[in-house]
Amino acid sequence: MPKPNSIMAVLAIWSLSATVAESGIGVNWGTVSLHKLSPSTVVDLLRENKIGKVKMFDTDPDVLKGLMGSGIQVMVGVPNEMLGLISSSSGASDLWVQKNVSAYMGKGGANIRYVAVGNEPFLSSYSGQFQSYVIPALMNLQQSLAKANLAGYVKLVVPCNADAYESSLPSQGAFRPELIDIMTQIVSFLNSNGSPFVVNIYPFLSLYGNSDFPQDYAFFEGTSHAVTDGSNVYYNAFDGNFDTLVAALSKIGYGQMPIVVGEVGWPTDGAVGANLTAARVFNQGLINHILSNKGTPLRPGDPPMDIYLFSLLDEEAKTILPGNFERHWGIFSFDGQAKYPLNLGLGNGRLKNAKDVQYLPPRWCVAKPSTDLSAVVNHLRIACSAADCTTLNYGGSCNAIGVKGNISYAFNSYYQLQKQDSKSCNFDGLGMITFLDPSIGECRFVVGLTDSSSSSFIKHSRWFIAWLWMSWGVWIFVL
């Protein structure tokens, strides 16, 4: 572990540089994926796109090692499931900070600026499961950071879902009655330690969960359903939601509290309304709105101090209990390729793709064209229980490609997950391997990623296959 003095020297340098260039636009980097890019590739992707802030949901050692020396500001997370232990044991808190914060900081280390204590711990669907742990965990972690000489630099925050507050109009915003006391204590703690209030705002979920929600109000391009609140008029759901929080904070005496939007975005697949066009329009509108510095009716000229887009990459292994769209929030697909043109306003123009991504050979598993597929149901169940088939459901990008196309998509998803093992394309003789990309429109049949150790071979063999096809009109397998 680095010596405290060396850590403080580095923190002083970081603090000076942070006052010069802070973008205000960051991303959430989740890692619940079936096809994972190496952390070094993702960090290069962040740098290439000049993204200077990253929010994590845990303390993945590989990710933190990848971020060391990058200068990128990092928010790490204490999972909800750990709050009970940390709240009840100062020793456990000390050990957590030592292993997950101190160990990565210092000269050439990670620039950890925030520790998120839980993730939406007051979500109403949790029925108060984590509620009693939050304040004791905050207290213990603050003491642990102080012992490590980090309390002046690393700030504790508590990311809250927007369901922590409620109202019919923004100016009437208030925290849920059962949360008023605990929120008052938390906000007082945050304020006394120079920490912002972190909130997650999702206009998409408002639209998805309410058939009466006006669609144009979810975006930033004007609406015929503006909300009038006294002398204030709201033209988009983001501003209305944000000011509802401002009003709730004002009611407990902290109306000027700095606010960070910890999660905000729009999915590209898996539901009606979740598509590439809507995601581009929402995210670009949001970024332009934030960077215009117009603020909101209750905070004119004072936008959120930071926003973290949700999310950087698709995560094909996330739970789909909230909806199939949960696996499709990324501004980049799982392989670091931009899904649509987006300018983050960081002086870098449109998104730039990840470089030197190491793919498996260009081949796919599909259903045999002349085979009776009446016995395919069990195979589909097995394939989709392991691989991601959410694009096949209603509203998904692959929903309309036909029955045989759906079967092929499921077969291929499983085949790529199994690193193109030829046996995984058998399906009792119903599957076959093809070298012709079966993708249709926005329905993309993926090719999986390979290990870095074989990257050079795969890279050259893909060119060799292409040369053979152009020169001889034949394909050969590259094993």
GROMACS .gro file of C-alpha atoms in nm:
model
  479
    1MET     CA    1   0.000   0.000   0.000
    2PRO     CA    2   0.139   0.347  -0.085
    3LYS     CA    3   0.261   0.561   0.204
    4PRO     CA    4   0.008   0.824   0.323
    5ASN     CA    5   0.242   1.114   0.242
    6SER     CA    6   0.289   0.997  -0.116
    7ILE     CA    7  -0.087   0.964  -0.154
    8MET     CA    8  -0.143   1.317  -0.023
    9ALA     CA    9   0.119   1.460  -0.260
   10VAL     CA   10  -0.051   1.299  -0.558
   11LEU     CA   11  -0.395   1.412  -0.436
   12ALA     CA   12  -0.271   1.770  -0.417
   13ILE     CA   13  -0.156   1.753  -0.779
   14TRP     CA   14  -0.487   1.594  -0.887
   15SER     CA   15  -0.682   1.863  -0.701
   16LEU     CA   16  -0.499   2.140  -0.887
   17SER     CA   17  -0.551   1.975  -1.224
   18ALA     CA   18  -0.916   1.903  -1.149
   19THR     CA   19  -0.991   2.274  -1.110
   20VAL     CA   20  -0.858   2.335  -1.461
   21ALA     CA   21  -1.035   2.067  -1.668
   22GLU     CA   22  -1.346   1.891  -1.547
   23SER     CA   23  -1.580   1.788  -1.823
   24GLY     CA   24  -1.899   1.733  -1.628
   25ILE     CA   25  -1.992   1.445  -1.865
   26GLY     CA   26  -1.908   1.095  -1.747
   27VAL     CA   27  -2.025   0.739  -1.804
   28ASN     CA   28  -2.130   0.438  -1.601
   29TRP     CA   29  -1.902   0.140  -1.664
   30GLY     CA   30  -2.081  -0.182  -1.577
   31THR     CA   31  -1.922  -0.522  -1.631
   32VAL     CA   32  -2.216  -0.768  -1.621
   33SER     CA   33  -2.136  -0.889  -1.971
   34LEU     CA   34  -2.110  -1.217  -2.159
   35HIS     CA   35  -1.842  -1.082  -2.395
   36LYS     CA   36  -1.600  -0.864  -2.198
   37LEU     CA   37  -1.353  -0.623  -2.348
   38SER     CA   38  -1.024  -0.606  -2.160
   39PRO     CA   39  -1.009  -0.313  -1.914
   40SER     CA   40  -0.711  -0.171  -2.102
   41THR     CA   41  -0.916  -0.161  -2.423
   42VAL     CA   42  -1.201   0.015  -2.242
   43VAL     CA   43  -0.967   0.268  -2.080
   44ASP     CA   44  -0.819   0.340  -2.425
   45LEU     CA   45  -1.176   0.387  -2.550
   46LEU     CA   46  -1.245   0.637  -2.270
   47ARG     CA   47  -0.928   0.828  -2.345
   48GLU     CA   48  -0.993   0.828  -2.719
   49ASN     CA   49  -1.331   0.988  -2.652
   50LYS     CA   50  -1.191   1.226  -2.387
   51ILE     CA   51  -1.426   1.088  -2.122
   52GLY     CA   52  -1.274   1.196  -1.792
   53LYS     CA   53  -1.523   1.058  -1.539
   54VAL     CA   54  -1.631   0.699  -1.475
   55LYS     CA   55  -1.882   0.557  -1.228
   56MET     CA   56  -1.856   0.192  -1.124
   57PHE     CA   57  -2.099  -0.023  -0.927
   58ASP     CA   58  -1.835  -0.216  -0.738
   59THR     CA   59  -1.457  -0.230  -0.704
   60ASP     CA   60  -1.362  -0.475  -0.977
   61PRO     CA   61  -0.983  -0.519  -0.932
   62ASP     CA   62  -0.915  -0.561  -1.303
   63VAL     CA   63  -1.106  -0.244  -1.387
   64LEU     CA   64  -0.935  -0.042  -1.115
   65LYS     CA   65  -0.593  -0.169  -1.225
   66GLY     CA   66  -0.681  -0.068  -1.580
   67LEU     CA   67  -0.770   0.282  -1.462
   68MET     CA   68  -0.444   0.331  -1.272
   69GLY     CA   69  -0.234   0.609  -1.419
   70SER     CA   70  -0.513   0.721  -1.654
   71GLY     CA   71  -0.610   1.032  -1.457
   72ILE     CA   72  -0.976   0.946  -1.514
   73GLN     CA   73  -1.191   1.040  -1.214
   74VAL     CA   74  -1.351   0.730  -1.062
   75MET     CA   75  -1.657   0.666  -0.847
   76VAL     CA   76  -1.643   0.319  -0.694
   77GLY     CA   77  -1.937   0.150  -0.526
   78VAL     CA   78  -2.017  -0.044  -0.212
   79PRO     CA   79  -2.286  -0.298  -0.317
   80ASN     CA   80  -2.610  -0.290  -0.118
   81GLU     CA   81  -2.541  -0.642   0.005
   82MET     CA   82  -2.229  -0.520   0.188
   83LEU     CA   83  -2.396  -0.232   0.371
   84GLY     CA   84  -2.502  -0.448   0.666
   85LEU     CA   85  -2.148  -0.567   0.738
   86ILE     CA   86  -1.986  -0.226   0.695
   87SER     CA   87  -2.252  -0.055   0.905
   88SER     CA   88  -2.196  -0.295   1.196
   89SER     CA   89  -1.816  -0.322   1.193
   90SER     CA   90  -1.558  -0.043   1.182
   91GLY     CA   91  -1.296  -0.313   1.119
   92ALA     CA   92  -1.480  -0.432   0.809
   93SER     CA   93  -1.508  -0.071   0.695
   94ASP     CA   94  -1.134  -0.012   0.746
   95LEU     CA   95  -1.051  -0.328   0.553
   96TRP     CA   96  -1.286  -0.235   0.268
   97VAL     CA   97  -1.124   0.107   0.228
   98GLN     CA   98  -0.776  -0.043   0.250
   99LYS     CA   99  -0.843  -0.311  -0.013
  100ASN     CA  100  -1.064  -0.113  -0.250
  101VAL     CA  101  -0.952   0.249  -0.226
  102SER     CA  102  -0.609   0.300  -0.063
  103ALA     CA  103  -0.452   0.006  -0.246
  104TYR     CA  104  -0.517   0.170  -0.584
  105MET     CA  105  -0.422   0.529  -0.502
  106GLY     CA  106  -0.092   0.710  -0.478
  107LYS     CA  107   0.166   0.779  -0.748
  108GLY     CA  108   0.059   0.617  -1.074
  109GLY     CA  109  -0.262   0.500  -0.914
  110ALA     CA  110  -0.634   0.539  -0.980
  111ASN     CA  111  -0.795   0.880  -0.930
  112ILE     CA  112  -1.077   0.766  -0.701
  113ARG     CA  113  -1.288   1.069  -0.608
  114TYR     CA  114  -1.612   0.918  -0.482
  115VAL     CA  115  -1.733   0.611  -0.297
  116ALA     CA  116  -2.100   0.535  -0.359
  117VAL     CA  117  -2.247   0.388  -0.040
  118GLY     CA  118  -2.501   0.149  -0.185
  119ASN     CA  119  -2.687   0.186  -0.512
  120GLU     CA  120  -3.042   0.317  -0.486
  121PRO     CA  121  -3.074   0.165  -0.135
  122PHE     CA  122  -3.409   0.337  -0.075
  123LEU     CA  123  -3.574   0.198  -0.387
  124SER     CA  124  -3.937   0.137  -0.291
  125SER     CA  125  -3.926  -0.217  -0.428
  126TYR     CA  126  -3.663  -0.303  -0.163
  127SER     CA  127  -3.926  -0.241   0.108
  128GLY     CA  128  -3.674  -0.079   0.342
  129GLN     CA  129  -3.435  -0.376   0.331
  130PHE     CA  130  -3.120  -0.158   0.334
  131GLN     CA  131  -3.260   0.157   0.494
  132SER     CA  132  -3.120   0.117   0.845
  133TYR     CA  133  -2.768   0.039   0.721
  134VAL     CA  134  -2.695   0.353   0.520
  135ILE     CA  135  -2.616   0.610   0.789
  136PRO     CA  136  -2.401   0.378   1.007
  137ALA     CA  137  -2.216   0.269   0.693
  138LEU     CA  138  -2.155   0.633   0.599
  139MET     CA  139  -2.017   0.707   0.945
  140ASN     CA  140  -1.786   0.406   0.950
  141LEU     CA  141  -1.657   0.467   0.598
  142GLN     CA  142  -1.592   0.833   0.671
  143GLN     CA  143  -1.381   0.734   0.972
  144SER     CA  144  -1.200   0.474   0.762
  145LEU     CA  145  -1.117   0.731   0.494
  146ALA     CA  146  -0.988   0.966   0.765
  147LYS     CA  147  -0.761   0.693   0.902
  148ALA     CA  148  -0.624   0.645   0.551
  149ASN     CA  149  -0.564   1.022   0.506
  150LEU     CA  150  -0.820   1.028   0.224
  151ALA     CA  151  -1.123   1.195   0.382
  152GLY     CA  152  -1.041   1.535   0.234
  153TYR     CA  153  -1.021   1.401  -0.122
  154VAL     CA  154  -1.247   1.097  -0.154
  155LYS     CA  155  -1.612   1.190  -0.098
  156LEU     CA  156  -1.892   0.959   0.010
  157VAL     CA  157  -2.223   0.974  -0.177
  158VAL     CA  158  -2.550   0.780  -0.172
  159PRO     CA  159  -2.698   0.735  -0.523
  160CYS     CA  160  -3.077   0.758  -0.499
  161ASN     CA  161  -3.347   0.658  -0.741
  162ALA     CA  162  -3.594   0.931  -0.835
  163ASP     CA  163  -3.865   0.737  -0.654
  164ALA     CA  164  -3.716   0.869  -0.325
  165TYR     CA  165  -3.920   1.185  -0.383
  166GLU     CA  166  -4.264   1.257  -0.523
  167SER     CA  167  -4.508   1.531  -0.623
  168SER     CA  168  -4.767   1.629  -0.880
  169LEU     CA  169  -4.573   1.947  -0.966
  170PRO     CA  170  -4.198   2.011  -0.937
  171SER     CA  171  -4.238   2.295  -0.686
  172GLN     CA  172  -4.425   2.061  -0.452
  173GLY     CA  173  -4.149   1.799  -0.449
  174ALA     CA  174  -4.090   1.618  -0.121
  175PHE     CA  175  -3.912   1.304  -0.009
  176ARG     CA  176  -4.134   1.008   0.060
  177PRO     CA  177  -4.277   1.048   0.412
  178GLU     CA  178  -4.095   0.744   0.551
  179LEU     CA  179  -3.763   0.881   0.416
  180ILE     CA  180  -3.777   1.242   0.539
  181ASP     CA  181  -3.588   1.183   0.865
  182ILE     CA  182  -3.317   0.962   0.715
  183MET     CA  183  -3.277   1.188   0.410
  184THR     CA  184  -3.237   1.490   0.636
  185GLN     CA  185  -2.958   1.312   0.823
  186ILE     CA  186  -2.789   1.193   0.503
  187VAL     CA  187  -2.804   1.531   0.329
  188SER     CA  188  -2.669   1.699   0.644
  189PHE     CA  189  -2.380   1.452   0.642
  190LEU     CA  190  -2.313   1.505   0.272
  191ASN     CA  191  -2.326   1.881   0.310
  192SER     CA  192  -2.086   1.887   0.605
  193ASN     CA  193  -1.836   1.676   0.413
  194GLY     CA  194  -1.856   1.863   0.082
  195SER     CA  195  -2.032   1.582  -0.104
  196PRO     CA  196  -2.304   1.626  -0.367
  197PHE     CA  197  -2.645   1.459  -0.375
  198VAL     CA  198  -2.643   1.185  -0.642
  199VAL     CA  199  -2.969   1.101  -0.817
  200ASN     CA  200  -3.062   0.869  -1.105
  201ILE     CA  201  -3.318   1.012  -1.350
  202TYR     CA  202  -3.478   0.802  -1.625
  203PRO     CA  203  -3.743   0.966  -1.847
  204PHE     CA  204  -3.745   0.642  -2.049
  205LEU     CA  205  -3.878   0.449  -1.749
  206SER     CA  206  -4.151   0.708  -1.701
  207LEU     CA  207  -4.254   0.654  -2.063
  208TYR     CA  208  -4.215   0.275  -2.045
  209GLY     CA  209  -4.418   0.240  -1.728
  210ASN     CA  210  -4.704   0.476  -1.810
  211SER     CA  211  -4.904   0.454  -2.132
  212ASP     CA  212  -5.044   0.804  -2.065
  213PHE     CA  213  -4.700   0.965  -2.040
  214PRO     CA  214  -4.657   1.208  -2.335
  215GLN     CA  215  -4.372   1.082  -2.551
  216ASP     CA  216  -4.241   1.419  -2.663
  217TYR     CA  217  -4.212   1.531  -2.299
  218ALA     CA  218  -3.943   1.265  -2.247
  219PHE     CA  219  -3.712   1.440  -2.495
  220PHE     CA  220  -3.556   1.784  -2.533
  221GLU     CA  221  -3.696   1.900  -2.866
  222GLY     CA  222  -4.005   2.079  -2.741
  223THR     CA  223  -4.342   1.938  -2.641
  224SER     CA  224  -4.711   1.999  -2.682
  225HIS     CA  225  -4.755   1.874  -2.324
  226ALA     CA  226  -4.558   2.134  -2.129
  227VAL     CA  227  -4.615   2.137  -1.752
  228THR     CA  228  -4.704   2.473  -1.602
  229ASP     CA  229  -4.605   2.517  -1.240
  230GLY     CA  230  -4.689   2.868  -1.126
  231SER     CA  231  -4.465   3.102  -1.324
  232ASN     CA  232  -4.242   2.815  -1.436
  233VAL     CA  233  -4.299   2.605  -1.748
  234TYR     CA  234  -4.138   2.264  -1.799
  235TYR     CA  235  -4.075   2.140  -2.151
  236ASN     CA  236  -3.905   1.811  -2.069
  237ALA     CA  237  -3.929   1.540  -1.803
  238PHE     CA  238  -3.564   1.569  -1.701
  239ASP     CA  239  -3.600   1.928  -1.583
  240GLY     CA  240  -3.928   1.849  -1.410
  241ASN     CA  241  -3.775   1.555  -1.226
  242PHE     CA  242  -3.459   1.746  -1.135
  243ASP     CA  243  -3.655   2.039  -0.991
  244THR     CA  244  -3.876   1.801  -0.795
  245LEU     CA  245  -3.557   1.695  -0.618
  246VAL     CA  246  -3.450   2.059  -0.575
  247ALA     CA  247  -3.785   2.132  -0.406
  248ALA     CA  248  -3.753   1.822  -0.186
  249LEU     CA  249  -3.404   1.932  -0.077
  250SER     CA  250  -3.535   2.282  -0.008
  251LYS     CA  251  -3.806   2.145   0.219
  252ILE     CA  252  -3.541   1.990   0.447
  253GLY     CA  253  -3.324   2.302   0.441
  254TYR     CA  254  -3.072   2.224   0.167
  255GLY     CA  255  -3.207   2.397  -0.143
  256GLN     CA  256  -2.858   2.485  -0.272
  257MET     CA  257  -2.716   2.134  -0.239
  258PRO     CA  258  -2.491   2.043  -0.538
  259ILE     CA  259  -2.652   1.766  -0.746
  260VAL     CA  260  -2.486   1.501  -0.958
  261VAL     CA  261  -2.696   1.289  -1.194
  262GLY     CA  262  -2.548   0.946  -1.140
  263GLU     CA  263  -2.743   0.768  -1.413
  264VAL     CA  264  -2.935   0.899  -1.712
  265GLY     CA  265  -2.976   0.756  -2.060
  266TRP     CA  266  -3.194   0.574  -2.313
  267PRO     CA  267  -3.178   0.208  -2.422
  268THR     CA  268  -3.147   0.104  -2.786
  269ASP     CA  269  -3.331  -0.229  -2.786
  270GLY     CA  270  -3.557  -0.464  -2.594
  271ALA     CA  271  -3.878  -0.260  -2.576
  272VAL     CA  272  -4.111  -0.043  -2.780
  273GLY     CA  273  -3.953   0.302  -2.784
  274ALA     CA  274  -3.606   0.163  -2.715
  275ASN     CA  275  -3.422   0.206  -3.043
  276LEU     CA  276  -3.115   0.370  -3.194
  277THR     CA  277  -3.295   0.683  -3.313
  278ALA     CA  278  -3.465   0.754  -2.981
  279ALA     CA  279  -3.143   0.692  -2.786
  280ARG     CA  280  -2.946   0.928  -3.009
  281VAL     CA  281  -3.210   1.202  -2.992
  282PHE     CA  282  -3.242   1.175  -2.613
  283ASN     CA  283  -2.872   1.156  -2.527
  284GLN     CA  284  -2.769   1.431  -2.770
  285GLY     CA  285  -3.053   1.650  -2.650
  286LEU     CA  286  -2.954   1.588  -2.288
  287ILE     CA  287  -2.586   1.667  -2.348
  288ASN     CA  288  -2.666   1.985  -2.540
  289HIS     CA  289  -2.909   2.089  -2.268
  290ILE     CA  290  -2.658   2.034  -1.986
  291LEU     CA  291  -2.368   2.201  -2.165
  292SER     CA  292  -2.580   2.504  -2.257
  293ASN     CA  293  -2.569   2.595  -1.885
  294LYS     CA  294  -2.933   2.705  -1.897
  295GLY     CA  295  -3.009   2.504  -1.587
  296THR     CA  296  -3.371   2.449  -1.483
  297PRO     CA  297  -3.654   2.681  -1.375
  298LEU     CA  298  -3.563   2.636  -1.005
  299ARG     CA  299  -3.191   2.654  -1.076
  300PRO     CA  300  -3.146   2.886  -1.375
  301GLY     CA  301  -2.790   2.897  -1.501
  302ASP     CA  302  -2.695   2.618  -1.261
  303PRO     CA  303  -2.703   2.274  -1.429
  304PRO     CA  304  -2.602   1.953  -1.249
  305MET     CA  305  -2.234   1.961  -1.157
  306ASP     CA  306  -2.187   1.626  -1.334
  307ILE     CA  307  -2.394   1.375  -1.525
  308TYR     CA  308  -2.300   1.011  -1.586
  309LEU     CA  309  -2.456   0.861  -1.897
  310PHE     CA  310  -2.597   0.517  -1.852
  311SER     CA  311  -2.412   0.350  -1.988
  312LEU     CA  312  -2.080   0.302  -2.161
  313LEU     CA  313  -2.126  -0.056  -2.288
  314ASP     CA  314  -2.414  -0.300  -2.327
  315GLU     CA  315  -2.428  -0.564  -2.053
  316GLU     CA  316  -2.580  -0.883  -2.194
  317ALA     CA  317  -2.584  -1.069  -1.861
  318LYS     CA  318  -2.783  -0.816  -1.658
  319THR     CA  319  -3.111  -0.919  -1.502
  320ILE     CA  320  -3.412  -0.851  -1.723
  321LEU     CA  321  -3.665  -0.834  -1.439
  322PRO     CA  322  -3.727  -0.462  -1.505
  323GLY     CA  323  -3.747  -0.532  -1.880
  324ASN     CA  324  -3.548  -0.668  -2.174
  325PHE     CA  325  -3.412  -0.319  -2.237
  326GLU     CA  326  -3.183  -0.356  -1.932
  327ARG     CA  327  -2.917  -0.517  -2.150
  328HIS     CA  328  -2.912  -0.240  -2.410
  329TRP     CA  329  -2.830   0.093  -2.243
  330GLY     CA  330  -2.478   0.133  -2.385
  331ILE     CA  331  -2.375   0.416  -2.614
  332PHE     CA  332  -2.132   0.151  -2.737
  333SER     CA  333  -2.213  -0.213  -2.810
  334PHE     CA  334  -2.037  -0.482  -2.606
  335ASP     CA  335  -1.738  -0.468  -2.841
  336GLY     CA  336  -1.681  -0.094  -2.804
  337GLN     CA  337  -1.834   0.008  -3.137
  338ALA     CA  338  -2.046   0.324  -3.131
  339LYS     CA  339  -2.412   0.247  -3.189
  340TYR     CA  340  -2.503   0.587  -3.330
  341PRO     CA  341  -2.345   0.930  -3.390
  342LEU     CA  342  -2.314   1.117  -3.060
  343ASN     CA  343  -2.113   1.426  -2.967
  344LEU     CA  344  -2.032   1.431  -2.596
  345GLY     CA  345  -1.933   1.796  -2.612
  346LEU     CA  346  -1.580   1.718  -2.495
  347GLY     CA  347  -1.405   1.864  -2.797
  348ASN     CA  348  -1.375   1.530  -2.971
  349GLY     CA  349  -1.658   1.528  -3.225
  350ARG     CA  350  -1.855   1.209  -3.270
  351LEU     CA  351  -1.788   0.892  -3.074
  352LYS     CA  352  -1.480   0.698  -3.175
  353ASN     CA  353  -1.478   0.319  -3.173
  354ALA     CA  354  -1.257   0.093  -2.964
  355LYS     CA  355  -0.937  -0.004  -3.143
  356ASP     CA  356  -0.775  -0.343  -3.194
  357VAL     CA  357  -1.078  -0.536  -3.068
  358GLN     CA  358  -1.000  -0.906  -3.084
  359TYR     CA  359  -1.284  -1.093  -3.253
  360LEU     CA  360  -1.335  -1.460  -3.320
  361PRO     CA  361  -1.330  -1.553  -3.692
  362PRO     CA  362  -1.618  -1.416  -3.904
  363ARG     CA  363  -1.854  -1.713  -3.894
  364TRP     CA  364  -2.201  -1.767  -3.758
  365CYS     CA  365  -2.433  -2.049  -3.655
  366VAL     CA  366  -2.777  -2.052  -3.821
  367ALA     CA  367  -3.070  -2.288  -3.866
  368LYS     CA  368  -3.041  -2.523  -4.164
  369PRO     CA  369  -3.268  -2.390  -4.438
  370SER     CA  370  -3.430  -2.719  -4.541
  371THR     CA  371  -3.476  -2.882  -4.202
  372ASP     CA  372  -3.799  -2.943  -4.014
  373LEU     CA  373  -3.767  -2.718  -3.710
  374SER     CA  374  -4.071  -2.841  -3.519
  375ALA     CA  375  -3.847  -2.992  -3.249
  376VAL     CA  376  -3.650  -2.673  -3.190
  377VAL     CA  377  -3.829  -2.537  -2.882
  378ASN     CA  378  -3.612  -2.710  -2.623
  379HIS     CA  379  -3.295  -2.608  -2.805
  380LEU     CA  380  -3.410  -2.246  -2.805
  381ARG     CA  381  -3.479  -2.264  -2.434
  382ILE     CA  382  -3.129  -2.394  -2.365
  383ALA     CA  383  -2.960  -2.143  -2.597
  384CYS     CA  384  -3.145  -1.841  -2.460
  385SER     CA  385  -3.102  -1.943  -2.097
  386ALA     CA  386  -2.726  -1.905  -2.146
  387ALA     CA  387  -2.699  -1.639  -2.417
  388ASP     CA  388  -2.881  -1.308  -2.464
  389CYS     CA  389  -3.194  -1.332  -2.680
  390THR     CA  390  -3.370  -1.016  -2.561
  391THR     CA  391  -3.369  -0.857  -2.907
  392LEU     CA  392  -3.611  -1.130  -3.023
  393ASN     CA  393  -3.894  -1.018  -2.797
  394TYR     CA  394  -4.169  -0.770  -2.881
  395GLY     CA  395  -4.017  -0.430  -2.948
  396GLY     CA  396  -3.672  -0.578  -3.008
  397SER     CA  397  -3.462  -0.515  -3.320
  398CYS     CA  398  -3.478  -0.883  -3.424
  399ASN     CA  399  -3.845  -0.942  -3.349
  400ALA     CA  400  -3.959  -0.909  -3.710
  401ILE     CA  401  -3.701  -1.125  -3.894
  402GLY     CA  402  -3.924  -1.432  -3.906
  403VAL     CA  403  -3.936  -1.760  -3.718
  404LYS     CA  404  -3.633  -1.914  -3.887
  405GLY     CA  405  -3.440  -1.591  -3.840
  406ASN     CA  406  -3.526  -1.591  -3.470
  407ILE     CA  407  -3.405  -1.949  -3.437
  408SER     CA  408  -3.081  -1.863  -3.617
  409TYR     CA  409  -3.026  -1.564  -3.390
  410ALA     CA  410  -3.064  -1.777  -3.079
  411PHE     CA  411  -2.837  -2.048  -3.220
  412ASN     CA  412  -2.569  -1.794  -3.308
  413SER     CA  413  -2.584  -1.616  -2.972
  414TYR     CA  414  -2.514  -1.947  -2.799
  415TYR     CA  415  -2.246  -2.045  -3.051
  416GLN     CA  416  -2.053  -1.721  -3.002
  417LEU     CA  417  -2.081  -1.750  -2.626
  418GLN     CA  418  -1.920  -2.093  -2.655
  419LYS     CA  419  -1.626  -1.938  -2.844
  420GLN     CA  420  -1.749  -2.091  -3.173
  421ASP     CA  421  -1.704  -2.449  -3.056
  422SER     CA  422  -1.838  -2.646  -3.354
  423LYS     CA  423  -2.029  -2.879  -3.123
  424SER     CA  424  -2.229  -2.584  -2.990
  425CYS     CA  425  -2.383  -2.534  -3.335
  426ASN     CA  426  -2.516  -2.888  -3.364
  427PHE     CA  427  -2.856  -2.862  -3.193
  428ASP     CA  428  -2.934  -3.223  -3.291
  429GLY     CA  429  -2.852  -3.152  -3.654
  430LEU     CA  430  -3.067  -2.837  -3.679
  431GLY     CA  431  -2.778  -2.589  -3.694
  432MET     CA  432  -2.508  -2.515  -3.948
  433ILE     CA  433  -2.206  -2.284  -3.968
  434THR     CA  434  -2.203  -2.010  -4.232
  435PHE     CA  435  -1.949  -1.751  -4.339
  436LEU     CA  436  -2.214  -1.513  -4.475
  437ASP     CA  437  -2.323  -1.256  -4.219
  438PRO     CA  438  -2.695  -1.322  -4.151
  439SER     CA  439  -2.754  -0.977  -3.994
  440ILE     CA  440  -3.070  -0.805  -4.120
  441GLY     CA  441  -3.111  -0.427  -4.089
  442GLU     CA  442  -3.064  -0.327  -3.724
  443CYS     CA  443  -3.073  -0.693  -3.618
  444ARG     CA  444  -2.706  -0.770  -3.569
  445PHE     CA  445  -2.581  -1.129  -3.548
  446VAL     CA  446  -2.274  -1.085  -3.330
  447VAL     CA  447  -1.929  -1.236  -3.356
  448GLY     CA  448  -1.776  -1.303  -3.015
  449LEU     CA  449  -1.450  -1.179  -2.872
  450THR     CA  450  -1.138  -1.386  -2.831
  451ASP     CA  451  -0.854  -1.384  -2.580
  452SER     CA  452  -0.578  -1.129  -2.628
  453SER     CA  453  -0.323  -1.410  -2.659
  454SER     CA  454  -0.469  -1.510  -2.994
  455SER     CA  455  -0.534  -1.158  -3.122
  456SER     CA  456  -0.247  -1.146  -3.371
  457PHE     CA  457  -0.337  -1.484  -3.520
  458ILE     CA  458  -0.705  -1.402  -3.549
  459LYS     CA  459  -0.635  -1.060  -3.695
  460HIS     CA  460  -0.414  -1.201  -3.969
  461SER     CA  461  -0.628  -1.509  -4.034
  462ARG     CA  462  -0.935  -1.288  -4.092
  463TRP     CA  463  -0.744  -1.105  -4.363
  464PHE     CA  464  -0.629  -1.439  -4.504
  465ILE     CA  465  -0.988  -1.565  -4.524
  466ALA     CA  466  -1.097  -1.248  -4.703
  467TRP     CA  467  -0.808  -1.283  -4.950
  468LEU     CA  468  -0.899  -1.645  -5.023
  469TRP     CA  469  -1.258  -1.549  -5.088
  470MET     CA  470  -1.166  -1.267  -5.325
  471SER     CA  471  -0.895  -1.467  -5.501
  472TRP     CA  472  -1.046  -1.815  -5.519
  473GLY     CA  473  -1.412  -1.778  -5.439
  474VAL     CA  474  -1.388  -2.028  -5.153
  475TRP     CA  475  -1.406  -2.021  -4.773
  476ILE     CA  476  -1.195  -2.229  -4.543
  477PHE     CA  477  -1.222  -2.278  -4.168
  478VAL     CA  478  -0.959  -2.120  -3.949
  479LEU     CA  479  -0.939  -2.331  -3.638
   0.00000   0.00000   0.00000
